[in-house]
Amino acid sequence: MRRITGKAKDETLIELQSATDSQTGDENSGNGVNSLSERGTLPGHKETDKLQPNKDTVFFRDGVRRVDFVLSYVDDKDGEKKQERRREFEANLEKAGLELETEDKSDSKDQKTYFLKIHAPWDVLATYADVLKIKVPFKESDIPHGQEVPLEWLSHPFRLPEHIMHPQPDYFTYPFDKTKTDFFLITDKDTFFPPSTRNRIVFYILARCPYYKEGRKDRDKTGIKRLLSNGTYTAAFPLHDCRYWKRARNAECESERYNLYKNWASFLCFYKEQPLNLIRKYYGEKIGIYFAWLGFYTEMLFFAAVMGLICFTYGVLSYDDNISSKEICDAYIGGSIVMCPLCDKKCPFWKLNSTCLSSWQSHLFDNEGTVFFAIFMGIWVTLFLEFWKRRQARLEYEWDLVDFEEEQQQLQIRPEFEIRCTNRRLNKITQEMEPYLPITSKCARFCLSAATVLFWISLIVACIIGVIAYRLAVYAAFASIIKDPMRKIQVVGRFITPQLATSVTASCINFVIIMILNFFYERVAIWITDMEIPKTHLEYENRLTMKMFLFQFVNYYSSCFYVAFFKGKFVGFPGDYSYMFGKWSKLRNEECDPGGCLIELTTQLVIVMAGKQLWGNIQEALLPLMRNWWSSRKGRHNPENHYSRWEQDNVLLNFTQLGLFYEYLEMVIQFGFITLFVASFPLAPLLALFNNILEIRVDAWKFTTQFRRPVASKARNIGAWQEILNAVAILSVVTNAFIMAFTSDMIPRMVYLYAYSKNASMEGYVNNSLSIYNISQIPMENMPEERNNWLDNVTDTCRYRDYRYPPGHNMKYTHTMQFWHILAAKMAFIIIMEHVVFVVKFFVAWMIPDIPSDVKARIKRERYLIQEYLHNYEVEKLKLQLSASFITEPQSEMSLMTDKHEVLSECL
């Protein structure tokens, strides 16, 4: 292969390069074109294939061959070793059929960086398209599209222009076969394979090309990834087709990046649909599927957000009907009830009306509408998952992914697996020798991986226990600082109770710990997965997905599980309190506020969820913006003929193979917040909706402006995330049922209303829900250090939250029958709610087929037509061969090809 470098001696190229270098600005571009026209064009090229003086181009210097990939490097101290690696690697690339062209460092703006441009000619593309089974069109589709939807005009304000949404006509496609090139619709070999397919093929070659000399067997010296890791090359990336803020000057360039920026990444388009077809065409199916899922998830969140807002509004409107809060706040009811100390020594006796504000706040989220909303969310999550399956099936058909099976990816072994596994065995499917990992090594690696995972999960649990210990220890400090408001000391005590102060500070500390641990988790999970040496990219991503989600699940949700299901459940009663680490620790288990533990769960959920989303948006938007501000500014204010396309892309951030992994993980963690604990905070879907509307545009902005163009890759679904969503959906029904039964006060209130209330109202509920204890029987280790002076003149008993017999009763301080009635009602509610929601879930899943009927019909029709056309093609090809064998006079090759194409065109 002929290689062209920056110092090429070809006279024509020198002449043309000098003509390009002579241009100093945009205003001189026209003169440059005229001078080139006078000198002529390259031999063998058409008159229209003239060189452009503009350096902002995606073509070689001949203006014809497209740049499919770019490698950059800088000479440094280890120049000789790296130079030898590059020389061998580039020589092997040329042997593989790729064409190379080097831009000398003197032509770059920093005067340090070399750029190696790579072009894949037709033969290479055809060969590897056959190997990778890439589907290409062979006939325009004659299947009519579905009928127009009624009232479609209502969606017009949310739609994008038709040329953006449907840039290409529909075709019947079939895996490319190099021996049947005349079967496919090839009008121009230069444009037959789109840029996304071209860069996918080139990267496949780069990832497997060795850089050792012939005769040596250093199998570890293979692939562009190792060359990037050892610094031989500084970057490897396909080019964007143009600048994002301006169309390409070259008419042959697609300017798809500009269209994406204008119609997708702009924040003014937040209410518009996404151009999924254009996203898929430019970035590949894998990224397209992610944005399709994120968009669909956001659309479904709208209905959950509306219902949650209605339930919250009901809580606000029923504010004045909350009899329990009125009794707590009443000076003659709540003001006359003296409560037992909430901690030992430091906590004083206190009056119930000091929790007036928190009881009103609790009512906003803990009301009758919450039960309905919890049931609704159990059904909503099923509808979301089922309708997504249908949406995904439609995309699979429209994007030619129906026959794309994971088995095709299984055949594509990771280069790291090939390098590190030296043992070989026969593959029973392919009948070829392939590398494999011995079972002993696999078991040893699995055991080490499992032990590491257990260690880090134990570390998370230890941190959570530490936060709980902080809550228990600091509560006494807050109780001594924030005095009882009845003593008229510190007005702030009316608004910040010891419970609220402890909950807020503990939630903030827990969030900081979560962020710190996440920093280490990412690296540990990647190290573990690399150590396991997965065979394929799909297996690698699935393993990493399960590990990271397990880490994140325990990290983000463990504190919420504690507040929801453990806090206030194992407290004991005065005289027999329960302690976290035994009585020696003096850390008494936390009690719930008389208004209930639900408001504390709400506080925990809001801080962790909102904090995570805020921090995520700062990381995704502000940090890349600050990092690339100067580079982007530099690129905009330099004329294109001074700042080349590969230099503009080189300063952008690299989109790694795990880029989408973190995007999915962020959204799935959010999905857990709005499903697992949504009964405690109906506004969670609304917060998620606002975040996701911003998330879509931030991600789109990052992809179009801050990141280099990713290598296109295929995926027919969201992978292992689908199973994780299903598991979270099932678990959410259980958690919400338990939250409504054991964290909320809904069941105790209902039992009192229908079984113990004398006038069928909630009057007297507060007094009924509090048990009595004789102050004189409180042990000295539990008695406050400073006994309230006003206590001797008020009462000799205190109240605590439980259902126990009062002093003087034969069964004093044991549970009353009302306690057992409430417990039975809670268990019955859990069983009934779970069964109702699960029955509805399974019924809805059964009613909604995974694949729409029209898509099934189209798939069957397309497969039938493909078989028919293939049969006709083979028959006509055989006829041509037979007829040619009977011709006595040899026909010219041109006339034979003409006849052949005429017959095939009639066939197709």
mmCIF file of C-alpha atoms in Angstrom, residues 648-897:
data_model
loop_
_atom_site.group_PDB
_atom_site.id
_atom_site.type_symbol
_atom_site.label_atom_id
_atom_site.label_comp_id
_atom_site.label_asym_id
_atom_site.label_seq_id
_atom_site.Cartn_x
_atom_site.Cartn_y
_atom_site.Cartn_z
ATOM 1 C CA GLN A 648 -10.457 20.326 16.989
ATOM 2 C CA ASP A 649 -11.560 16.811 17.929
ATOM 3 C CA ASN A 650 -8.277 15.952 19.648
ATOM 4 C CA VAL A 651 -8.849 18.529 22.409
ATOM 5 C CA LEU A 652 -12.283 17.063 23.231
ATOM 6 C CA LEU A 653 -12.926 14.532 25.997
ATOM 7 C CA ASN A 654 -12.621 10.856 25.191
ATOM 8 C CA PHE A 655 -15.846 8.836 25.373
ATOM 9 C CA THR A 656 -14.777 5.557 26.951
ATOM 10 C CA GLN A 657 -16.314 2.137 26.502
ATOM 11 C CA LEU A 658 -17.976 2.526 29.924
ATOM 12 C CA GLY A 659 -19.417 5.959 29.149
ATOM 13 C CA LEU A 660 -22.977 4.692 28.766
ATOM 14 C CA PHE A 661 -22.560 2.399 31.754
ATOM 15 C CA TYR A 662 -22.444 5.363 34.150
ATOM 16 C CA GLU A 663 -25.392 7.028 32.421
ATOM 17 C CA TYR A 664 -27.516 3.901 32.841
ATOM 18 C CA LEU A 665 -26.359 3.448 36.433
ATOM 19 C CA GLU A 666 -27.375 6.990 37.352
ATOM 20 C CA MET A 667 -30.854 6.542 35.910
ATOM 21 C CA VAL A 668 -31.413 3.085 37.426
ATOM 22 C CA ILE A 669 -30.416 4.362 40.889
ATOM 23 C CA GLN A 670 -32.927 7.174 40.404
ATOM 24 C CA PHE A 671 -35.504 4.597 39.320
ATOM 25 C CA GLY A 672 -34.925 2.814 42.630
ATOM 26 C CA PHE A 673 -35.526 5.993 44.616
ATOM 27 C CA ILE A 674 -38.849 6.735 42.933
ATOM 28 C CA THR A 675 -40.128 3.161 43.221
ATOM 29 C CA LEU A 676 -38.686 1.619 46.396
ATOM 30 C CA PHE A 677 -39.505 4.521 48.740
ATOM 31 C CA VAL A 678 -42.027 6.565 46.771
ATOM 32 C CA ALA A 679 -44.731 6.010 49.416
ATOM 33 C CA SER A 680 -42.795 8.350 51.703
ATOM 34 C CA PHE A 681 -42.413 11.145 49.150
ATOM 35 C CA PRO A 682 -45.006 11.409 46.349
ATOM 36 C CA LEU A 683 -43.101 14.327 44.809
ATOM 37 C CA ALA A 684 -40.089 12.102 44.001
ATOM 38 C CA PRO A 685 -41.307 11.375 40.412
ATOM 39 C CA LEU A 686 -41.720 15.117 39.844
ATOM 40 C CA LEU A 687 -38.127 15.794 40.912
ATOM 41 C CA ALA A 688 -36.975 12.926 38.705
ATOM 42 C CA LEU A 689 -38.966 14.314 35.762
ATOM 43 C CA PHE A 690 -37.356 17.750 36.001
ATOM 44 C CA ASN A 691 -33.934 16.135 36.378
ATOM 45 C CA ASN A 692 -34.414 13.882 33.349
ATOM 46 C CA ILE A 693 -35.636 16.688 31.101
ATOM 47 C CA LEU A 694 -32.377 18.423 31.934
ATOM 48 C CA GLU A 695 -30.420 15.149 31.763
ATOM 49 C CA ILE A 696 -31.420 14.433 28.159
ATOM 50 C CA ARG A 697 -30.256 17.824 26.933
ATOM 51 C CA VAL A 698 -27.101 17.796 29.070
ATOM 52 C CA ASP A 699 -26.152 14.366 27.705
ATOM 53 C CA ALA A 700 -26.957 15.499 24.169
ATOM 54 C CA TRP A 701 -24.881 18.651 24.667
ATOM 55 C CA LYS A 702 -21.969 16.580 25.986
ATOM 56 C CA PHE A 703 -22.097 14.161 23.074
ATOM 57 C CA THR A 704 -22.213 16.871 20.418
ATOM 58 C CA THR A 705 -19.852 19.454 21.909
ATOM 59 C CA GLN A 706 -17.623 18.006 24.638
ATOM 60 C CA PHE A 707 -16.858 14.454 23.530
ATOM 61 C CA ARG A 708 -15.013 13.042 20.596
ATOM 62 C CA ARG A 709 -17.169 10.982 18.308
ATOM 63 C CA PRO A 710 -17.572 7.506 19.859
ATOM 64 C CA VAL A 711 -16.934 4.371 17.871
ATOM 65 C CA ALA A 712 -20.316 3.108 16.676
ATOM 66 C CA SER A 713 -21.489 -0.174 18.194
ATOM 67 C CA LYS A 714 -24.660 -2.243 18.058
ATOM 68 C CA ALA A 715 -27.065 -3.269 20.827
ATOM 69 C CA ARG A 716 -30.611 -4.539 20.487
ATOM 70 C CA ASN A 717 -31.685 -3.714 24.055
ATOM 71 C CA ILE A 718 -30.497 -2.142 27.292
ATOM 72 C CA GLY A 719 -28.810 -5.376 28.335
ATOM 73 C CA ALA A 720 -28.527 -6.430 31.966
ATOM 74 C CA TRP A 721 -30.261 -3.241 33.066
ATOM 75 C CA GLN A 722 -33.589 -4.733 31.939
ATOM 76 C CA GLU A 723 -33.333 -7.537 34.502
ATOM 77 C CA ILE A 724 -32.250 -5.084 37.186
ATOM 78 C CA LEU A 725 -35.290 -2.896 36.492
ATOM 79 C CA ASN A 726 -37.553 -5.946 36.720
ATOM 80 C CA ALA A 727 -36.036 -6.921 40.078
ATOM 81 C CA VAL A 728 -36.365 -3.379 41.444
ATOM 82 C CA ALA A 729 -39.990 -3.260 40.258
ATOM 83 C CA ILE A 730 -40.862 -6.435 42.172
ATOM 84 C CA LEU A 731 -38.981 -5.318 45.280
ATOM 85 C CA SER A 732 -40.709 -1.918 45.190
ATOM 86 C CA VAL A 733 -44.113 -3.514 45.751
ATOM 87 C CA VAL A 734 -42.822 -5.195 48.917
ATOM 88 C CA THR A 735 -40.991 -2.132 50.276
ATOM 89 C CA ASN A 736 -43.925 0.226 49.736
ATOM 90 C CA ALA A 737 -46.316 -2.228 51.374
ATOM 91 C CA PHE A 738 -44.030 -2.436 54.434
ATOM 92 C CA ILE A 739 -43.555 1.355 54.496
ATOM 93 C CA MET A 740 -47.312 1.893 54.539
ATOM 94 C CA ALA A 741 -47.736 -0.779 57.232
ATOM 95 C CA PHE A 742 -44.803 -0.198 59.601
ATOM 96 C CA THR A 743 -43.354 3.266 58.861
ATOM 97 C CA SER A 744 -46.550 5.189 58.213
ATOM 98 C CA ASP A 745 -49.194 5.732 60.907
ATOM 99 C CA MET A 746 -51.969 4.952 58.446
ATOM 100 C CA ILE A 747 -52.838 1.489 59.820
ATOM 101 C CA PRO A 748 -52.920 2.499 63.537
ATOM 102 C CA ARG A 749 -55.165 5.432 62.632
ATOM 103 C CA MET A 750 -57.502 3.223 60.629
ATOM 104 C CA VAL A 751 -57.718 0.637 63.448
ATOM 105 C CA TYR A 752 -58.525 3.382 65.950
ATOM 106 C CA LEU A 753 -61.100 4.978 63.652
ATOM 107 C CA TYR A 754 -63.036 1.805 62.915
ATOM 108 C CA ALA A 755 -62.517 -0.213 66.098
ATOM 109 C CA TYR A 756 -61.760 2.049 69.085
ATOM 110 C CA SER A 757 -63.175 5.494 68.317
ATOM 111 C CA LYS A 758 -66.343 6.284 70.228
ATOM 112 C CA ASN A 759 -67.751 8.821 67.779
ATOM 113 C CA ALA A 760 -66.275 7.451 64.503
ATOM 114 C CA SER A 761 -63.719 10.282 64.318
ATOM 115 C CA MET A 762 -60.019 10.697 64.980
ATOM 116 C CA GLU A 763 -60.589 12.667 68.173
ATOM 117 C CA GLY A 764 -58.612 11.156 71.021
ATOM 118 C CA TYR A 765 -56.236 9.243 68.758
ATOM 119 C CA VAL A 766 -53.098 10.961 70.078
ATOM 120 C CA ASN A 767 -53.953 10.166 73.704
ATOM 121 C CA ASN A 768 -54.858 6.589 72.703
ATOM 122 C CA SER A 769 -51.535 6.003 70.895
ATOM 123 C CA LEU A 770 -49.381 7.006 73.882
ATOM 124 C CA SER A 771 -48.773 4.722 76.831
ATOM 125 C CA ILE A 772 -48.226 5.819 80.467
ATOM 126 C CA TYR A 773 -45.179 5.241 82.678
ATOM 127 C CA ASN A 774 -44.597 6.128 86.318
ATOM 128 C CA ILE A 775 -41.710 8.587 86.545
ATOM 129 C CA SER A 776 -40.684 7.274 89.948
ATOM 130 C CA GLN A 777 -39.963 3.885 88.362
ATOM 131 C CA ILE A 778 -37.514 5.233 85.770
ATOM 132 C CA PRO A 779 -33.993 3.936 86.604
ATOM 133 C CA MET A 780 -31.422 6.555 87.588
ATOM 134 C CA GLU A 781 -29.272 5.770 84.506
ATOM 135 C CA ASN A 782 -32.232 6.835 82.325
ATOM 136 C CA MET A 783 -33.289 9.849 84.400
ATOM 137 C CA PRO A 784 -32.316 13.322 83.090
ATOM 138 C CA GLU A 785 -29.436 15.024 84.878
ATOM 139 C CA GLU A 786 -31.465 18.211 85.275
ATOM 140 C CA ARG A 787 -35.012 17.327 86.182
ATOM 141 C CA ASN A 788 -37.497 19.943 84.960
ATOM 142 C CA ASN A 789 -38.561 22.272 87.767
ATOM 143 C CA TRP A 790 -42.104 22.507 86.431
ATOM 144 C CA LEU A 791 -42.432 18.703 86.325
ATOM 145 C CA ASP A 792 -43.153 18.316 90.085
ATOM 146 C CA ASN A 793 -46.123 20.650 89.801
ATOM 147 C CA VAL A 794 -47.579 19.016 86.676
ATOM 148 C CA THR A 795 -47.576 15.229 86.795
ATOM 149 C CA ASP A 796 -45.915 12.129 88.207
ATOM 150 C CA THR A 797 -46.233 10.162 84.937
ATOM 151 C CA CYS A 798 -44.815 10.530 81.453
ATOM 152 C CA ARG A 799 -46.003 9.231 78.102
ATOM 153 C CA TYR A 800 -44.218 7.225 75.423
ATOM 154 C CA ARG A 801 -45.126 5.970 71.954
ATOM 155 C CA ASP A 802 -46.420 2.405 72.288
ATOM 156 C CA TYR A 803 -49.472 0.316 73.160
ATOM 157 C CA ARG A 804 -48.815 -1.022 76.696
ATOM 158 C CA TYR A 805 -50.868 -1.345 79.858
ATOM 159 C CA PRO A 806 -50.478 1.546 82.366
ATOM 160 C CA PRO A 807 -48.941 1.240 85.859
ATOM 161 C CA GLY A 808 -51.324 -0.308 88.380
ATOM 162 C CA HIS A 809 -52.706 -2.789 85.856
ATOM 163 C CA ASN A 810 -52.272 -6.512 86.440
ATOM 164 C CA MET A 811 -50.341 -6.748 83.145
ATOM 165 C CA LYS A 812 -48.589 -3.394 83.423
ATOM 166 C CA TYR A 813 -46.112 -2.476 80.717
ATOM 167 C CA THR A 814 -47.057 -5.434 78.518
ATOM 168 C CA HIS A 815 -48.652 -5.023 75.097
ATOM 169 C CA THR A 816 -52.378 -4.360 74.974
ATOM 170 C CA MET A 817 -54.846 -6.122 72.688
ATOM 171 C CA GLN A 818 -54.908 -3.005 70.520
ATOM 172 C CA PHE A 819 -51.206 -3.599 69.753
ATOM 173 C CA TRP A 820 -51.973 -7.100 68.483
ATOM 174 C CA HIS A 821 -54.979 -5.855 66.527
ATOM 175 C CA ILE A 822 -52.799 -3.231 64.837
ATOM 176 C CA LEU A 823 -50.082 -5.807 64.119
ATOM 177 C CA ALA A 824 -52.645 -8.150 62.558
ATOM 178 C CA ALA A 825 -54.043 -5.283 60.490
ATOM 179 C CA LYS A 826 -50.524 -4.409 59.285
ATOM 180 C CA MET A 827 -49.794 -7.965 58.197
ATOM 181 C CA ALA A 828 -53.200 -8.229 56.503
ATOM 182 C CA PHE A 829 -52.577 -4.929 54.683
ATOM 183 C CA ILE A 830 -49.170 -6.140 53.420
ATOM 184 C CA ILE A 831 -50.631 -9.415 52.144
ATOM 185 C CA ILE A 832 -53.640 -7.756 50.508
ATOM 186 C CA MET A 833 -51.657 -4.906 48.911
ATOM 187 C CA GLU A 834 -48.938 -7.206 47.566
ATOM 188 C CA HIS A 835 -51.448 -9.671 46.133
ATOM 189 C CA VAL A 836 -53.607 -6.950 44.581
ATOM 190 C CA VAL A 837 -50.649 -5.197 42.976
ATOM 191 C CA PHE A 838 -48.994 -8.435 41.810
ATOM 192 C CA VAL A 839 -52.247 -9.737 40.327
ATOM 193 C CA VAL A 840 -52.756 -6.469 38.469
ATOM 194 C CA LYS A 841 -49.076 -6.495 37.384
ATOM 195 C CA PHE A 842 -49.272 -10.011 35.951
ATOM 196 C CA PHE A 843 -52.625 -9.293 34.317
ATOM 197 C CA VAL A 844 -51.297 -6.126 32.692
ATOM 198 C CA ALA A 845 -48.139 -7.967 31.559
ATOM 199 C CA TRP A 846 -50.304 -10.721 30.078
ATOM 200 C CA MET A 847 -52.620 -8.258 28.325
ATOM 201 C CA ILE A 848 -49.799 -6.253 26.734
ATOM 202 C CA PRO A 849 -47.749 -8.334 24.249
ATOM 203 C CA ASP A 850 -44.022 -7.649 24.163
ATOM 204 C CA ILE A 851 -44.008 -7.208 20.378
ATOM 205 C CA PRO A 852 -46.751 -5.147 18.641
ATOM 206 C CA SER A 853 -48.827 -7.128 16.150
ATOM 207 C CA ASP A 854 -47.965 -4.824 13.235
ATOM 208 C CA VAL A 855 -44.250 -5.251 13.966
ATOM 209 C CA LYS A 856 -44.647 -9.032 13.988
ATOM 210 C CA ALA A 857 -46.395 -8.865 10.616
ATOM 211 C CA ARG A 858 -43.682 -6.623 9.159
ATOM 212 C CA ILE A 859 -40.911 -8.915 10.381
ATOM 213 C CA LYS A 860 -42.580 -11.970 8.825
ATOM 214 C CA ARG A 861 -43.238 -10.104 5.588
ATOM 215 C CA GLU A 862 -39.647 -8.886 5.364
ATOM 216 C CA ARG A 863 -38.199 -12.340 6.005
ATOM 217 C CA TYR A 864 -40.457 -13.822 3.352
ATOM 218 C CA LEU A 865 -39.436 -11.214 0.784
ATOM 219 C CA ILE A 866 -35.754 -11.622 1.619
ATOM 220 C CA GLN A 867 -35.961 -15.362 0.971
ATOM 221 C CA GLU A 868 -37.854 -14.774 -2.270
ATOM 222 C CA TYR A 869 -35.389 -12.208 -3.591
ATOM 223 C CA LEU A 870 -32.413 -14.323 -2.605
ATOM 224 C CA HIS A 871 -33.894 -17.309 -4.399
ATOM 225 C CA ASN A 872 -34.564 -15.293 -7.556
ATOM 226 C CA TYR A 873 -31.063 -13.831 -7.379
ATOM 227 C CA GLU A 874 -29.407 -17.249 -7.208
ATOM 228 C CA VAL A 875 -31.601 -18.612 -10.015
ATOM 229 C CA GLU A 876 -30.821 -15.716 -12.339
ATOM 230 C CA LYS A 877 -27.138 -15.905 -11.478
ATOM 231 C CA LEU A 878 -27.127 -19.594 -12.381
ATOM 232 C CA LYS A 879 -28.882 -18.826 -15.681
ATOM 233 C CA LEU A 880 -26.213 -16.275 -16.526
ATOM 234 C CA GLN A 881 -23.447 -18.776 -15.834
ATOM 235 C CA LEU A 882 -25.143 -21.490 -17.955
ATOM 236 C CA SER A 883 -25.824 -19.136 -20.840
ATOM 237 C CA ALA A 884 -22.233 -17.899 -20.796
ATOM 238 C CA SER A 885 -20.921 -21.462 -21.055
ATOM 239 C CA PHE A 886 -22.846 -22.021 -24.347
ATOM 240 C CA ILE A 887 -21.552 -18.893 -26.063
ATOM 241 C CA THR A 888 -18.938 -19.852 -28.628
ATOM 242 C CA GLU A 889 -17.585 -16.353 -29.140
ATOM 243 C CA PRO A 890 -16.252 -14.840 -25.956
ATOM 244 C CA GLN A 891 -18.068 -11.697 -25.048
ATOM 245 C CA SER A 892 -16.281 -8.656 -23.862
ATOM 246 C CA GLU A 893 -16.205 -8.253 -20.122
ATOM 247 C CA MET A 894 -18.073 -4.962 -20.369
ATOM 248 C CA SER A 895 -21.003 -6.382 -22.362
ATOM 249 C CA LEU A 896 -21.204 -9.425 -20.062
ATOM 250 C CA MET A 897 -21.387 -7.222 -16.978
#
